[in-house]
Tab-separated table of C-alpha atoms and ligand atoms in Angstrom:
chain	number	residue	atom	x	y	z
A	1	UNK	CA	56.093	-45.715	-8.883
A	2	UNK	CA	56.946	-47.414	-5.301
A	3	UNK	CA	60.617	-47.010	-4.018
A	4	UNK	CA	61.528	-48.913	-1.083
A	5	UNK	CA	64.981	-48.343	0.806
A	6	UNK	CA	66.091	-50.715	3.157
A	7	UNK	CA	67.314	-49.756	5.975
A	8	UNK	CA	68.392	-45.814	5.244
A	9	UNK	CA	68.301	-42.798	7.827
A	10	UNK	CA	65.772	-39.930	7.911
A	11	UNK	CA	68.793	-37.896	6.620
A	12	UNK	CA	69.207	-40.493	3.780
A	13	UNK	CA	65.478	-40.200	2.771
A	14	UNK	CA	65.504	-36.014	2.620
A	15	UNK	CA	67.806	-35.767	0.803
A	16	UNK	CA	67.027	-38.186	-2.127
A	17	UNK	CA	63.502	-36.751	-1.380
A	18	UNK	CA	65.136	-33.740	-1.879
A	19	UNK	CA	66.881	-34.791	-4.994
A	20	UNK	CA	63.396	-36.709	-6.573
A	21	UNK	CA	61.204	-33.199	-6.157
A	22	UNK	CA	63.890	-30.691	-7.367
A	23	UNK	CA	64.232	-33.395	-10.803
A	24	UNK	CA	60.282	-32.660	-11.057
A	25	UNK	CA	60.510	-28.666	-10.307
A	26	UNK	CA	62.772	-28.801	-13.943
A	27	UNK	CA	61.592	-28.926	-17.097
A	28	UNK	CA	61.752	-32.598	-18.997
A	29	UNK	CA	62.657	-32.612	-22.597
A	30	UNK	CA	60.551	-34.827	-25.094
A	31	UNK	CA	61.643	-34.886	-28.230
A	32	UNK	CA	61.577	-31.325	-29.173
A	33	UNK	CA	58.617	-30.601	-26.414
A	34	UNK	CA	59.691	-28.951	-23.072
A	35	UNK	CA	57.042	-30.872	-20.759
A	36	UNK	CA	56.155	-29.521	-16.529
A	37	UNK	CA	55.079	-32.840	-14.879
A	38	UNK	CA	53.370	-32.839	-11.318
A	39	UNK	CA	54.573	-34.779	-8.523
A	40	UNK	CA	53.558	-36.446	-5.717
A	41	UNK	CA	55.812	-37.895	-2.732
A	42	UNK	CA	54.695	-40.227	-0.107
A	43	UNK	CA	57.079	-40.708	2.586
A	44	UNK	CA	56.370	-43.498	4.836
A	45	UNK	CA	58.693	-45.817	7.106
A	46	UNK	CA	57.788	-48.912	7.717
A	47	UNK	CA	56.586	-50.953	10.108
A	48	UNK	CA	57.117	-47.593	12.335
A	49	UNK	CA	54.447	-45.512	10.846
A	50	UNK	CA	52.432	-48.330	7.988
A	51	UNK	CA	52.337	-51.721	9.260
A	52	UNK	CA	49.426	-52.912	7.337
A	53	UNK	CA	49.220	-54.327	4.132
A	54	UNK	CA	45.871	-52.344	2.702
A	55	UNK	CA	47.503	-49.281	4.656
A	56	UNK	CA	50.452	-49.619	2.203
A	57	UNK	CA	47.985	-50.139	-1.140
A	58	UNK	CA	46.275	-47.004	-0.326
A	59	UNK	CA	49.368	-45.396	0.022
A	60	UNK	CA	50.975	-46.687	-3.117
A	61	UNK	CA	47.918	-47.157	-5.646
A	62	UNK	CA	45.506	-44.286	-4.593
A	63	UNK	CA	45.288	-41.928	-7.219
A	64	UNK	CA	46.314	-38.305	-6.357
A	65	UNK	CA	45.147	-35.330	-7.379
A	66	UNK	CA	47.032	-35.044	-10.362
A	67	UNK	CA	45.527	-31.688	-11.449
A	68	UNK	CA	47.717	-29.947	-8.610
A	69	UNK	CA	49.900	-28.107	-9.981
A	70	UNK	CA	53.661	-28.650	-8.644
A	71	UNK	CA	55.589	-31.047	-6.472
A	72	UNK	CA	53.808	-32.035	-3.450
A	73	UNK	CA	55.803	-34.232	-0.373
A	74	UNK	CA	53.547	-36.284	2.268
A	75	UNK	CA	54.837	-37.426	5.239
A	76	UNK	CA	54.123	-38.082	8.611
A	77	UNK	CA	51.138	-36.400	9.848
A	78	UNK	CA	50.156	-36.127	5.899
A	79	UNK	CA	49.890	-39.379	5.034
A	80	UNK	CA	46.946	-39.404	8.229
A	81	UNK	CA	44.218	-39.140	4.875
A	82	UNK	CA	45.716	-42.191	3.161
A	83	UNK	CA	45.403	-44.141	6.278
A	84	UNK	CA	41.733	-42.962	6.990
A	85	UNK	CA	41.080	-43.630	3.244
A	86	UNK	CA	42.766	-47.220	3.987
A	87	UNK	CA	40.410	-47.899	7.303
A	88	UNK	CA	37.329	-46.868	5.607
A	89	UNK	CA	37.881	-48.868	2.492
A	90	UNK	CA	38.283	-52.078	5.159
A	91	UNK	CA	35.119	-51.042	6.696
A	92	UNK	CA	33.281	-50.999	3.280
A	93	UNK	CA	34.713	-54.728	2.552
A	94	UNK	CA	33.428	-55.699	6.309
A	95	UNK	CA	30.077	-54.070	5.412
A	96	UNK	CA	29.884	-56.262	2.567
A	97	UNK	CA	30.561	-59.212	3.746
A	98	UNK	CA	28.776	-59.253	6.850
A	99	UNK	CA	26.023	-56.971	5.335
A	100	UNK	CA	25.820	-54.344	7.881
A	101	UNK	CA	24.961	-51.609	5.915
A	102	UNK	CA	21.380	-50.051	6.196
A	103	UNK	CA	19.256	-48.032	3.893
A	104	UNK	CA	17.100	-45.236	5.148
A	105	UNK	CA	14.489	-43.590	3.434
A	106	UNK	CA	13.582	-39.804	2.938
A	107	UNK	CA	10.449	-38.707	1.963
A	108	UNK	CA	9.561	-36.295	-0.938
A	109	UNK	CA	6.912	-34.249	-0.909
A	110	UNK	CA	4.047	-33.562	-3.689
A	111	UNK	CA	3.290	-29.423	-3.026
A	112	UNK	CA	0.624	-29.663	-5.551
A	113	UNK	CA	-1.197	-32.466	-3.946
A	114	UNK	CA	-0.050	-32.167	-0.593
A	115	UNK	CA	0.992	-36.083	-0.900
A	116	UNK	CA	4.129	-37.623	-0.799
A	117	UNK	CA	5.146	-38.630	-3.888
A	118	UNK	CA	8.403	-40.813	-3.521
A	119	UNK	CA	11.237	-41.304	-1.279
A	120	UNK	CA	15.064	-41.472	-1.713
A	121	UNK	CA	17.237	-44.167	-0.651
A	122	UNK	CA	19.980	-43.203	0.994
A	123	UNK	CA	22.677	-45.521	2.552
A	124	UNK	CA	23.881	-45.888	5.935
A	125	UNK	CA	27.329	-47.053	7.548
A	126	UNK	CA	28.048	-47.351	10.988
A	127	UNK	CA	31.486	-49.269	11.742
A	128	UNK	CA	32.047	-51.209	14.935
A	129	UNK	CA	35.509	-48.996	15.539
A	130	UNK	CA	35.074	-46.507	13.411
A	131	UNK	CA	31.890	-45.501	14.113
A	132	UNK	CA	29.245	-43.432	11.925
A	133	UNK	CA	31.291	-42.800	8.542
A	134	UNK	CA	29.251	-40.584	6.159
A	135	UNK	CA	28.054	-41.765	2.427
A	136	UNK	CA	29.799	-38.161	1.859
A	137	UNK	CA	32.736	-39.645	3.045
A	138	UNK	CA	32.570	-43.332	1.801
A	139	UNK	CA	31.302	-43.165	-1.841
A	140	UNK	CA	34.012	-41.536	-3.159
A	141	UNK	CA	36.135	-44.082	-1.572
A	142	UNK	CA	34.215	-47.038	-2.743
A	143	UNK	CA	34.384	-45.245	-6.279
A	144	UNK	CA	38.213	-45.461	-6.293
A	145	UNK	CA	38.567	-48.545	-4.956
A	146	UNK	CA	35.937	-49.967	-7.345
A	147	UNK	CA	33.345	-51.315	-4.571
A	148	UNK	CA	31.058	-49.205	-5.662
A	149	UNK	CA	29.964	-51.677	-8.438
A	150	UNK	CA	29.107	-54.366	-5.413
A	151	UNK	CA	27.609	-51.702	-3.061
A	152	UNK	CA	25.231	-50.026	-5.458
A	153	UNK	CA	23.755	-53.546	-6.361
A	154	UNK	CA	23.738	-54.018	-2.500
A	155	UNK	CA	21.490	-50.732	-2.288
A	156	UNK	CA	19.138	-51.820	-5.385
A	157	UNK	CA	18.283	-55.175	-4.431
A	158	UNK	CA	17.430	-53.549	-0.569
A	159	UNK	CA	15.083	-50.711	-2.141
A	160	UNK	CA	13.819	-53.666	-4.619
A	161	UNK	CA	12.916	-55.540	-1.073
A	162	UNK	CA	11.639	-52.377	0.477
A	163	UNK	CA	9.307	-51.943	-2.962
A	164	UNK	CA	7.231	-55.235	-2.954
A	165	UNK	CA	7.058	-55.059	1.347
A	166	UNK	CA	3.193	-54.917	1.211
A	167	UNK	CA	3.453	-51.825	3.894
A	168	UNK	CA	5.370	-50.002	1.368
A	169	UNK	CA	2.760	-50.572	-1.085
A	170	UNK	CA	0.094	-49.046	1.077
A	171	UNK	CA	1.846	-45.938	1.284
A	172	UNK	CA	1.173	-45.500	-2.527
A	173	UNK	CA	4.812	-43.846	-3.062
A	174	UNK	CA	5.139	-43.242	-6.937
A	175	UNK	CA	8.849	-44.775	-6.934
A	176	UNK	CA	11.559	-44.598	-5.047
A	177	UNK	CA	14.739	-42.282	-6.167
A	178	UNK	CA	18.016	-44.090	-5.988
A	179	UNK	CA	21.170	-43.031	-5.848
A	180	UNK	CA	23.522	-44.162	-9.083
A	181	UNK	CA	27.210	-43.537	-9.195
A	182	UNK	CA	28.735	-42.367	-12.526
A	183	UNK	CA	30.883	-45.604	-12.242
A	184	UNK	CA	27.870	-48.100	-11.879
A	185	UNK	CA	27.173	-46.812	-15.451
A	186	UNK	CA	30.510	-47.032	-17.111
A	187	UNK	CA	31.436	-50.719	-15.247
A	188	UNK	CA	29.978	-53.652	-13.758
A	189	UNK	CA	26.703	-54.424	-16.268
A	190	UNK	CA	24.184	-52.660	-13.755
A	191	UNK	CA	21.133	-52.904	-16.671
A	192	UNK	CA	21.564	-57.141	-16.844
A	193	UNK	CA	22.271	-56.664	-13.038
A	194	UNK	CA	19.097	-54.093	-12.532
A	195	UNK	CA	16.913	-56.143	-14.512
A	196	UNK	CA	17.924	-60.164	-12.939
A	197	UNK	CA	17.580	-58.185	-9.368
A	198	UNK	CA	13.859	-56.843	-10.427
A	199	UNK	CA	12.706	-59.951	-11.890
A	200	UNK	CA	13.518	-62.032	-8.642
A	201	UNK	CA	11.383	-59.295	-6.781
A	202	UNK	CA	8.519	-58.630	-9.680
A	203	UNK	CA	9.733	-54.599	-9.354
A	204	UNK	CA	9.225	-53.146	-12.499
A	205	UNK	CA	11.529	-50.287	-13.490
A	206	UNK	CA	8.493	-47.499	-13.446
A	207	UNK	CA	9.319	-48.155	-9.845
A	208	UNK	CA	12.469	-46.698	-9.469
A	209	UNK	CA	14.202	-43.341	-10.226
A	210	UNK	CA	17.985	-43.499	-10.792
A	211	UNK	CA	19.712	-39.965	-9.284
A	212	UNK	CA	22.904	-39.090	-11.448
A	213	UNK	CA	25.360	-36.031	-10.180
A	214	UNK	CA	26.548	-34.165	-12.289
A	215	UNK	CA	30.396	-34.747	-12.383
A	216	UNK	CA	32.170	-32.657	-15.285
A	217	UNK	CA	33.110	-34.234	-18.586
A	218	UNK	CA	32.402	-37.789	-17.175
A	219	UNK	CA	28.634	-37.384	-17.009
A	220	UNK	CA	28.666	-35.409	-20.422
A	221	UNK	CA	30.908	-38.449	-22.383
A	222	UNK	CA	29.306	-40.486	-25.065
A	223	UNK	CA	29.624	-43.891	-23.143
A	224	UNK	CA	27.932	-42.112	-20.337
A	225	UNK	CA	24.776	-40.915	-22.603
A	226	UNK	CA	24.877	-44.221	-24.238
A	227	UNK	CA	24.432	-45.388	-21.271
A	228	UNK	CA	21.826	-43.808	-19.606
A	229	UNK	CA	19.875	-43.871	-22.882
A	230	UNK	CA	20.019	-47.750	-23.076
A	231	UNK	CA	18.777	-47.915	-19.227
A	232	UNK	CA	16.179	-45.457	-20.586
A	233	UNK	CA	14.923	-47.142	-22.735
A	234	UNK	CA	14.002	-50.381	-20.154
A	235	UNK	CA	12.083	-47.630	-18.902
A	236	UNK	CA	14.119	-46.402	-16.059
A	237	UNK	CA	13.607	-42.382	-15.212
A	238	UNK	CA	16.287	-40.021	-14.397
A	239	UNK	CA	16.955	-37.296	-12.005
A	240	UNK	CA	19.704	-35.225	-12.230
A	241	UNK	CA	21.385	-34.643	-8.574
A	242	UNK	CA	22.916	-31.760	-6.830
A	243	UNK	CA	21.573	-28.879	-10.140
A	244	UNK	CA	23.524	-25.748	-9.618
A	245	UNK	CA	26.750	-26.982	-8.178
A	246	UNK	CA	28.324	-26.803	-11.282
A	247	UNK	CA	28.853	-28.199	-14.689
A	248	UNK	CA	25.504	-28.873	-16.155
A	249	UNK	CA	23.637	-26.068	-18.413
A	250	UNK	CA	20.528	-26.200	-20.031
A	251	UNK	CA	21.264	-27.777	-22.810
A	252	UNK	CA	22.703	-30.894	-21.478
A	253	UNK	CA	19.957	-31.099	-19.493
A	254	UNK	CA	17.225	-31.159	-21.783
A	255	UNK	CA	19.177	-33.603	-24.329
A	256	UNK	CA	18.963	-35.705	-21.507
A	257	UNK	CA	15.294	-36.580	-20.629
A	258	UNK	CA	15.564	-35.881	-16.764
A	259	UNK	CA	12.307	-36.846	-15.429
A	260	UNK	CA	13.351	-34.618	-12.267
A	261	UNK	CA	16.384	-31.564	-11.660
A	262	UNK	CA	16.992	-31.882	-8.037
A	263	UNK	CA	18.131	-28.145	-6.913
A	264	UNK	CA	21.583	-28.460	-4.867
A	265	UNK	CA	20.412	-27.552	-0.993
A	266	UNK	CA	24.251	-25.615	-1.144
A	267	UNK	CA	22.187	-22.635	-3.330
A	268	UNK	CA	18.929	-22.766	-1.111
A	269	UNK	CA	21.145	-22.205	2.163
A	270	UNK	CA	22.557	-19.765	0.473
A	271	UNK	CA	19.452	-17.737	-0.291
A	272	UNK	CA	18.825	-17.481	3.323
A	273	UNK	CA	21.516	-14.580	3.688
A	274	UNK	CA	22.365	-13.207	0.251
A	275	UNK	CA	19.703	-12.033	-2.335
A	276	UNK	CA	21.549	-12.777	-5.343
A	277	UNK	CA	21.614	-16.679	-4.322
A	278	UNK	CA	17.622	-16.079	-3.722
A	279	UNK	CA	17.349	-14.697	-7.403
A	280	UNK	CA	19.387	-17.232	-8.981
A	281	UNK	CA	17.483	-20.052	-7.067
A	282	UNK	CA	13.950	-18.918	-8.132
A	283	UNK	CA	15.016	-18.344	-11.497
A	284	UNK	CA	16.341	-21.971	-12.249
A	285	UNK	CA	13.438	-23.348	-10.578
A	286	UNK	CA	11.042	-20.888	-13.164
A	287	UNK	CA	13.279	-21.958	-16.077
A	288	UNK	CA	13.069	-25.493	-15.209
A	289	UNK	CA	9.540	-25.653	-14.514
A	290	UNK	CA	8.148	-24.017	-17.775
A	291	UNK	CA	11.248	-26.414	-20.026
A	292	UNK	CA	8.595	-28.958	-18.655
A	293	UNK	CA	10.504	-31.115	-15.440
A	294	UNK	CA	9.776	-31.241	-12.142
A	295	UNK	CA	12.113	-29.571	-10.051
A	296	UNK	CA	12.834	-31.592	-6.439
A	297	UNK	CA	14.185	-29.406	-4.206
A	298	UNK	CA	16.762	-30.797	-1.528
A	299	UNK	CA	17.874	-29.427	1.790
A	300	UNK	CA	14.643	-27.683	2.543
A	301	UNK	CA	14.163	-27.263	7.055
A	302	UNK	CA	12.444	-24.371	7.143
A	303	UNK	CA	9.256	-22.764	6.713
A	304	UNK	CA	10.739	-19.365	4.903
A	305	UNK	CA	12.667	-21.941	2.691
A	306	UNK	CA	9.471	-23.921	1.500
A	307	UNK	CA	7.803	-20.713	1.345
A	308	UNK	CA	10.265	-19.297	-0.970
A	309	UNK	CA	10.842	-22.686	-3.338
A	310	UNK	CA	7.243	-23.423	-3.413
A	311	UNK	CA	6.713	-19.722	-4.501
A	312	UNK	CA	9.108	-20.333	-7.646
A	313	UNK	CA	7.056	-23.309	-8.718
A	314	UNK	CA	9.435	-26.306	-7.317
A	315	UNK	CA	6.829	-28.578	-7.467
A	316	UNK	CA	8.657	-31.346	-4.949
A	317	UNK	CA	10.268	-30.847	-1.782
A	318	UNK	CA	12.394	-32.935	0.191
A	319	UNK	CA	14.352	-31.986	3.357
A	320	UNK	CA	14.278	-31.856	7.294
A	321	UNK	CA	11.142	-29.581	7.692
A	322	UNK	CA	9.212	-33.134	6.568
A	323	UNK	CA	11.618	-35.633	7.869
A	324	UNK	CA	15.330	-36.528	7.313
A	325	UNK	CA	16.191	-39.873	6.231
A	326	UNK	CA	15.028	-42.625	8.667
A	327	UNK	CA	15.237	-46.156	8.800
A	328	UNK	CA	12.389	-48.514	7.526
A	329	UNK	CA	10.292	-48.926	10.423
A	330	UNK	CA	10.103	-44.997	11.520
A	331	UNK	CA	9.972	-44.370	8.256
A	332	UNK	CA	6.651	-46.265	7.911
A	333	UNK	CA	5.985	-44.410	11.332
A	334	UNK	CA	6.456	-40.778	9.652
A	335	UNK	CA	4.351	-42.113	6.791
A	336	UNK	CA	1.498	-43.486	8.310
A	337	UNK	CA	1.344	-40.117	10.744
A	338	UNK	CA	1.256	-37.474	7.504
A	339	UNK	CA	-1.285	-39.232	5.932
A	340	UNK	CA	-3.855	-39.203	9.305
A	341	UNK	CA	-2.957	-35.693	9.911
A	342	UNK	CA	-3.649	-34.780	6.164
A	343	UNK	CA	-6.868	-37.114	6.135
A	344	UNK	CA	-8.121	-34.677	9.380
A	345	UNK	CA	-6.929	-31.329	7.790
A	346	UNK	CA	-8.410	-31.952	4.434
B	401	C2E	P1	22.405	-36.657	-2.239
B	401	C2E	O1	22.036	-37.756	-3.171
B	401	C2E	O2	22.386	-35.284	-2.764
B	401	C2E	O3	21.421	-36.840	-1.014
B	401	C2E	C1	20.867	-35.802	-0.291
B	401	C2E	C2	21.660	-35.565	0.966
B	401	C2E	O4	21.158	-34.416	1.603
B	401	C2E	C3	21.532	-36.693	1.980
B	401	C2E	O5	22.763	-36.772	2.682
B	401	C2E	C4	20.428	-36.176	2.894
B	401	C2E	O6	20.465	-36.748	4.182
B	401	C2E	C5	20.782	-34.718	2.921
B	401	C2E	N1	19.623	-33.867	3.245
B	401	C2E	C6	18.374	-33.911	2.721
B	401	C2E	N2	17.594	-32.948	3.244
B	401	C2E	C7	18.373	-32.247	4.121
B	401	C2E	C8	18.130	-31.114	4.981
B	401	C2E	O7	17.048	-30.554	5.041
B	401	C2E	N3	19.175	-30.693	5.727
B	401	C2E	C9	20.399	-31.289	5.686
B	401	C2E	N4	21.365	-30.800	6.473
B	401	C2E	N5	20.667	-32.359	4.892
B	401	C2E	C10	19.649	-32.824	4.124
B	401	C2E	P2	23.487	-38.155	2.965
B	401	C2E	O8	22.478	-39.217	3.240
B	401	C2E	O9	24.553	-37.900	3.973
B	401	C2E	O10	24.143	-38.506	1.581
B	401	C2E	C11	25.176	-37.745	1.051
B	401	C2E	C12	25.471	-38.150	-0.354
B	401	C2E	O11	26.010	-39.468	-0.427
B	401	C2E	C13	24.238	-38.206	-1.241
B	401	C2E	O12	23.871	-36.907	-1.636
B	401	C2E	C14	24.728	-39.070	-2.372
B	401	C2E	O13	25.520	-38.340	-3.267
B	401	C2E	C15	25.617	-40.053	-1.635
B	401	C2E	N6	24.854	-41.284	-1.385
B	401	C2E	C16	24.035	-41.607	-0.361
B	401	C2E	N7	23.511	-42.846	-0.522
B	401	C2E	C17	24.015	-43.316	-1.698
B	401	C2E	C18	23.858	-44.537	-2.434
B	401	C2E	O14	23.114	-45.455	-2.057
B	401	C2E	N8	24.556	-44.645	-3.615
B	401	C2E	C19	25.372	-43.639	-4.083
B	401	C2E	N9	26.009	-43.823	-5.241
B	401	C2E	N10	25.521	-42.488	-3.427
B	401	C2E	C20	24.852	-42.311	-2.251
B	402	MG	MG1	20.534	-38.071	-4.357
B	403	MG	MG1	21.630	-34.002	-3.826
């Protein structure tokens, strides 16, 4: 709900602030139920502080985080995250529209065959005022605000393009891995939008590898599984993303025909200092390995790290020690280099 005061003091505002969080510290009665309810209040005075219209949407519409439990009050130097939020969102709509964002490739490496065997698309931002904004950063932004849909088919129809580029071809990549959001499944008709993007392009869907995260109950709902089972069976391939962060077991992940488990580079950095994060790590990758799936592991930069993955049977490897994510052209650069030196070393 969106109160707006016209011309009242700061003393004015605290105390029906004041008056608004107290109401919320009570109780409510419904019906013969005694209900707590969590609050949020955003202070802002305008034109001092929000003089822009998207600034005041972000600050109005963005959803909170209503499992916090309490009253919470934002003001001044609070609200800085809902402006950010509102900048980035902007950039994302410039992006668009002027189609500035890139898509860099990392590549993933075969340990059995000493080969690489696919790549992942990752995308790119970099704002003219803002600067470099991080996917970390920007995806969950474009999830909320629902550009996600529009980026994602952005992404897809680039790694499409990237697929039939003859050089890419020559590399003899198995597919390319890209990144799906949770909200690209439940929204938008991605399949009819997959499938018109891959018949302009003749890209067939053994081409591609679609990364889910895991993200609680969302990616364990019925419309979710539906989902992914219809995309299936076009004959898409799944990975699951960021394994041993948190919600999936083993269970969910064998109902679910994962072509890959991607172990979470979060439990691998970990391993480097504590020895139960090193036991825990090897013994997913064991379990996964004999259930039948590859295991890609992510985040790997050092030797000791490979050493230690590789060791557990993680059959695919992806991470800095190879190459981080680069754009197209030194990407075919890295490429072309890896397979010369492992032409001479063979
Ligand atoms: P992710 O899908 O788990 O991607 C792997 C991330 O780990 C990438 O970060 C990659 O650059 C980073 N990484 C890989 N190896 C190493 C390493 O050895 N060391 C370090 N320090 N980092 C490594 P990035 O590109 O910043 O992407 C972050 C996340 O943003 C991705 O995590 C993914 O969840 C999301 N994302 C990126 N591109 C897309 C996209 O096109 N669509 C969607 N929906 N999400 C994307
Ligand atoms: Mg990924
Ligand atoms: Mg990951």
């Amino acid at each position: 709900m969106t109160l707006i005061l016209l011309y009242k003091n700061e003393k004015e505002v605290d105390a029906l602030v004041s008056t608004i969080a107290d109401r919320f510290r009570d109780t409510w009665i419904y019906g013969k139920s005694e209900i707590e309810l969590n609050a949020e209040i955003r202070v802002a005075y305008v034109p001092e502080e929000f003089n822009d219209v998207t600034l005041l949407t972000e600050l109005t519409e963005s959803n909170s985080d209503i499992e916090t439990p309490g009253v919470r009050v934002f003001r001044g130097d609070e609200l800085d995250s809902f402006k950010r939020k509102a900048q980035v969102e902007e950039a994302l709509k410039k992006a668009l529209e002027e189609d500035t964002f890139q898509v860099y490739y990392q590549p993933i490496w075969n340990a059995e065959k000493n080969r690489m065997e696919s790549a992942e698309a990752l995308i790119r931002l970099t704002d003219p005022e803002l600067g470099f904004i991080s996917p970390e950063e920007f995806i969950p932004i474009a999830e909320q605000s629902g550009l996600i849909t529009e980026i994602g088919l952005y992404v897809f129809e680039k790694v499409c393009q990237f697929i039939t580029k003859e050089r890419t071809r020559a590399l003899g990549l198995r597919y390319i891995e890209v990144n799906l959001s949770v909200f690209q499944l439940l929204v938008g008709n991605t399949l009819e939008h997959f499938l018109e993007i891959m018949k302009r392009y003749g890209v067939t869907s053994d081409q591609i590898n679609l990364e889910i995260t895991e993200t609680g109950s969302l990616a364990t709902s019925n419309t979710m599984i539906s989902a992914i089972n219809e995309m299936q069976e076009w004959g898409f391939k799944f990975s699951l993303d960021d394994y041993g962060t948190g919600y999936s077991n083993l269970s969910y992940i064998m109902s679910m025909d994962f072509l890959n488990i991607k172990s979470d580079k979060g439990l691998l950095w970990d391993a480097d200092t504590r020895e139960s994060s090193s036991i825990m790590l090897t013994d997913t990758i064991k379990t996964i390995r004999r259930l039948g799936m590859n295991v890609i592991q992510e985040g790997v930069e050092t030797k000791e790290q490979l050493d230690l993955v590789v060791g557990a049977g993680a059959n695919l490897i992806q991470g800095y020690y190879f190459s981080k994510p680069l754009p197209e052209e030194a990407f075919y650069d890295y490429m072309i280099e890896f397979i010369k030196k492992s032409i001479i070393n063979r």
